[in-house]
Tab-separated table of C-alpha atoms in Angstrom:
chain	number	residue	atom	x	y	z
A	1	MET	CA	106.305	122.212	98.208
A	2	PHE	CA	108.263	119.717	99.872
A	3	ASP	CA	111.417	120.831	101.273
A	4	SER	CA	114.800	118.841	99.483
A	5	SER	CA	117.448	121.247	101.507
A	6	ASN	CA	117.896	118.027	103.681
A	7	ALA	CA	118.270	114.999	101.836
A	8	GLY	CA	120.278	112.248	102.489
A	9	GLY	CA	121.202	114.758	105.452
A	10	ASP	CA	121.082	114.797	109.434
A	11	ALA	CA	118.447	112.493	110.130
A	12	SER	CA	118.737	112.116	113.976
A	13	HIS	CA	115.564	113.756	114.562
A	14	LEU	CA	113.637	110.635	113.331
A	15	MET	CA	115.286	108.350	115.589
A	16	TRP	CA	113.212	106.750	118.576
A	17	GLN	CA	114.654	105.679	121.418
A	18	SER	CA	114.284	102.030	122.344
A	19	GLY	CA	113.443	100.643	125.923
A	20	ARG	CA	111.852	97.666	127.324
A	21	ARG	CA	111.469	94.524	124.789
A	22	GLU	CA	109.225	91.382	125.766
A	23	ARG	CA	109.316	88.240	123.626
A	24	VAL	CA	105.544	87.422	123.446
A	25	PHE	CA	105.552	84.721	121.017
A	26	LYS	CA	108.848	81.774	120.139
A	27	GLY	CA	108.061	80.138	116.918
A	28	PRO	CA	109.773	77.579	114.741
A	29	ILE	CA	110.700	79.840	112.203
A	30	PHE	CA	110.444	83.399	114.005
A	31	ASP	CA	109.951	85.132	117.332
A	32	VAL	CA	107.831	88.148	117.830
A	33	CYS	CA	108.373	90.688	120.546
A	34	THR	CA	107.390	93.934	121.623
A	35	VAL	CA	109.662	96.857	122.024
A	36	VAL	CA	108.484	100.310	123.711
A	37	ARG	CA	110.422	103.386	121.923
A	38	THR	CA	110.055	106.910	122.582
A	39	SER	CA	110.306	109.477	119.490
A	40	THR	CA	112.622	112.606	119.665
A	41	ASP	CA	109.039	114.967	120.083
A	42	GLY	CA	107.975	113.231	123.176
A	43	ARG	CA	105.751	110.314	121.878
A	44	CYS	CA	105.386	106.868	123.003
A	45	SER	CA	104.287	103.540	122.235
A	46	THR	CA	104.544	99.680	121.745
A	47	PHE	CA	106.255	98.392	118.581
A	48	ILE	CA	106.310	94.765	117.208
A	49	GLU	CA	109.264	93.312	116.119
A	50	VAL	CA	109.701	89.843	114.000
A	51	GLU	CA	113.202	88.050	115.682
A	52	SER	CA	113.950	85.690	112.523
A	53	PRO	CA	117.035	84.218	110.939
A	54	ASN	CA	119.063	86.077	108.526
A	55	TRP	CA	118.074	84.859	104.996
A	56	VAL	CA	120.559	83.658	101.776
A	57	THR	CA	118.960	83.922	97.949
A	58	VAL	CA	121.468	82.510	95.458
A	59	LEU	CA	121.212	83.409	91.885
A	60	PRO	CA	122.827	80.696	89.916
A	61	TRP	CA	123.557	82.081	86.191
A	62	TYR	CA	125.273	80.025	83.002
A	63	ARG	CA	125.436	80.540	79.447
A	64	ARG	CA	123.269	77.464	77.570
A	65	GLU	CA	125.188	75.968	74.768
A	66	ASP	CA	123.173	77.768	72.183
A	67	GLY	CA	124.741	81.158	74.376
A	68	LYS	CA	121.249	82.528	75.541
A	69	PRO	CA	121.999	83.550	79.762
A	70	MET	CA	120.416	81.262	82.327
A	71	PHE	CA	119.583	81.108	85.402
A	72	VAL	CA	118.840	78.194	87.477
A	73	MET	CA	115.208	78.188	89.514
A	74	VAL	CA	113.003	75.790	91.668
A	75	ASP	CA	109.194	76.008	91.912
A	76	GLN	CA	107.878	74.871	95.014
A	77	PHE	CA	104.585	75.275	97.302
A	78	ARG	CA	104.519	78.319	99.828
A	79	HIS	CA	102.227	78.148	102.722
A	80	GLY	CA	101.608	81.589	103.039
A	81	SER	CA	100.260	82.334	99.976
A	82	SER	CA	98.734	78.641	99.123
A	83	THR	CA	100.592	78.421	95.599
A	84	VAL	CA	103.657	77.016	93.749
A	85	THR	CA	106.311	79.974	93.358
A	86	ARG	CA	109.032	80.026	90.840
A	87	GLU	CA	111.911	81.058	92.884
A	88	PHE	CA	115.847	81.493	93.007
A	89	PRO	CA	117.550	78.718	95.434
A	90	ALA	CA	117.322	80.163	98.969
A	91	GLY	CA	116.878	79.284	103.075
A	92	VAL	CA	117.955	80.604	106.197
A	93	VAL	CA	121.710	81.003	107.877
A	94	GLU	CA	121.672	78.940	110.524
A	95	LYS	CA	123.008	79.744	113.935
A	96	GLY	CA	126.521	80.709	113.802
A	97	GLU	CA	126.907	80.299	109.985
A	98	ASP	CA	128.556	82.253	107.653
A	99	PRO	CA	125.506	83.474	104.945
A	100	LEU	CA	128.027	82.620	102.068
A	101	VAL	CA	128.184	79.127	103.976
A	102	ALA	CA	124.569	79.131	104.067
A	103	ALA	CA	124.175	80.692	100.391
A	104	LEU	CA	126.354	77.215	98.969
A	105	ARG	CA	124.979	74.817	101.248
A	106	GLU	CA	121.409	75.897	100.049
A	107	LEU	CA	122.191	75.991	96.174
A	108	LEU	CA	123.756	72.018	97.101
A	109	GLU	CA	120.895	70.963	98.954
A	110	GLU	CA	118.340	72.271	96.636
A	111	THR	CA	119.723	71.925	93.017
A	112	GLY	CA	122.522	69.492	93.872
A	113	LEU	CA	125.298	72.163	92.409
A	114	GLU	CA	128.303	73.731	93.052
A	115	ALA	CA	129.813	77.003	91.693
A	116	LYS	CA	132.983	78.114	90.458
A	117	SER	CA	132.535	81.888	91.708
A	118	VAL	CA	130.867	83.813	94.371
A	119	LYS	CA	129.729	87.486	94.727
A	120	LEU	CA	127.772	89.157	97.180
A	121	LEU	CA	125.118	91.493	95.347
A	122	GLY	CA	123.523	93.147	98.148
A	123	ASN	CA	122.365	92.636	102.092
A	124	VAL	CA	119.436	94.310	102.718
A	125	SER	CA	116.592	94.201	105.427
A	126	PRO	CA	113.450	92.331	103.590
A	127	ASN	CA	111.051	94.394	105.782
A	128	SER	CA	112.332	96.872	107.643
A	129	ALA	CA	108.897	98.345	109.206
A	130	PHE	CA	109.069	95.240	111.836
A	131	MET	CA	111.350	92.365	110.839
A	132	THR	CA	115.042	92.571	112.643
A	133	ASN	CA	116.691	89.959	110.160
A	134	ARG	CA	118.842	90.787	106.758
A	135	SER	CA	119.008	88.889	103.538
A	136	ASN	CA	121.893	88.502	101.384
A	137	PHE	CA	121.925	88.099	97.816
A	138	TYR	CA	124.770	86.354	95.976
A	139	LEU	CA	125.445	85.765	92.021
A	140	VAL	CA	127.018	82.426	91.550
A	141	GLU	CA	128.352	80.937	88.119
A	142	GLY	CA	130.525	78.174	86.878
A	143	VAL	CA	127.802	76.037	88.197
A	144	ARG	CA	127.957	72.112	87.739
A	145	LEU	CA	125.781	69.442	88.852
A	146	VAL	CA	127.509	67.304	91.640
A	147	SER	CA	125.059	65.724	93.620
A	148	SER	CA	121.282	65.204	93.275
A	149	GLN	CA	119.049	67.132	96.280
A	150	ASN	CA	119.113	66.843	99.862
A	151	LEU	CA	116.154	68.526	101.195
A	152	ASP	CA	114.576	69.559	104.434
A	153	ALA	CA	112.206	67.013	105.556
A	154	ASN	CA	109.133	69.166	104.518
A	155	GLU	CA	110.632	70.527	101.295
A	156	GLN	CA	109.352	69.546	98.089
A	157	LEU	CA	111.093	71.307	94.805
A	158	ASP	CA	111.294	71.194	91.284
A	159	VAL	CA	114.580	72.500	89.439
A	160	PHE	CA	114.376	74.234	86.258
A	161	SER	CA	116.539	75.908	83.912
A	162	VAL	CA	114.910	79.490	82.379
A	163	PRO	CA	116.402	81.680	80.424
A	164	VAL	CA	117.381	84.884	82.358
A	165	GLN	CA	115.243	87.483	79.719
A	166	GLU	CA	111.680	85.413	80.406
A	167	VAL	CA	112.765	86.118	84.434
A	168	ILE	CA	113.328	89.365	83.815
A	169	GLU	CA	109.721	89.899	81.660
A	170	ASN	CA	107.932	88.116	83.824
A	171	MET	CA	108.897	88.973	87.549
A	172	GLY	CA	106.398	90.014	89.936
A	173	SER	CA	103.598	88.493	88.155
A	174	GLY	CA	102.449	84.774	87.457
A	175	ILE	CA	104.127	81.982	89.246
A	176	TYR	CA	106.842	84.724	89.692
A	177	ASP	CA	105.083	86.263	92.627
A	178	ASN	CA	107.456	86.139	95.791
A	179	GLY	CA	108.650	89.462	96.761
A	180	ILE	CA	112.118	88.559	97.482
A	181	MET	CA	112.749	87.543	94.315
A	182	MET	CA	112.463	90.875	92.990
A	183	ILE	CA	114.996	92.489	95.080
A	184	ALA	CA	117.161	89.242	94.146
A	185	LEU	CA	116.380	90.224	90.293
A	186	GLY	CA	117.162	94.228	91.211
A	187	PHE	CA	120.558	93.289	92.486
A	188	PHE	CA	121.017	91.501	89.527
A	189	LEU	CA	120.067	93.936	86.863
A	190	ARG	CA	122.566	96.338	88.825
A	191	GLU	CA	125.470	93.946	88.587
A	192	ALA	CA	124.527	93.666	84.481
A	193	HIS	CA	124.623	97.275	84.194
A	194	LYS	CA	128.384	96.584	85.117
A	195	ARG	CA	128.731	93.289	83.252
A	196	PRO	CA	126.534	93.390	79.972
A	197	GLU	CA	127.608	90.248	79.042
A	198	LEU	CA	125.145	88.785	81.851
A	199	LEU	CA	122.291	89.484	79.473
A	200	ALA	CA	123.738	89.232	75.870
A	201	ASN	CA	122.850	86.208	74.000
A	202	GLU	CA	126.416	85.025	72.599
């Protein structure tokens, strides 16, 4: 059987020491580097790292007039999958920008909304196997429409209000096919465990 005696304990024997790092590709949205690393048992190899700006995802929550909890979401074409996906407003943190400021900026640019309250739900590595950036997730409440969209040159988004329960039932399938949004929903459900009113109809 597997040894559970050290679960959550000392993991120093798993750490690899970093050596020479070299940038082999510089692109508009990410760079690629190689890094030489050596394990504690003496193995040495070259690995790939993708350096990308940090990301933000914003979950705009409100309660409809009939008491149903809703999310504001956007539909857009994604060039990696060549499909249209439904997502929470999201984007990159610009150099020197605070992630919270970036989140509210992306919300305003993509939807025209401002929020009365903001809470950081979590901050994780989107793919620790080879990516070096972090992804931040914010719940915003008390949203109100204050402007039209202010999109980047190559952005084209449709904005929708979607019942929270519909998002929960469909996330990870069909148009809800962006894995980062699954992470966002996981953080939301953890928050809803503490605040059941986020899921309840009134």
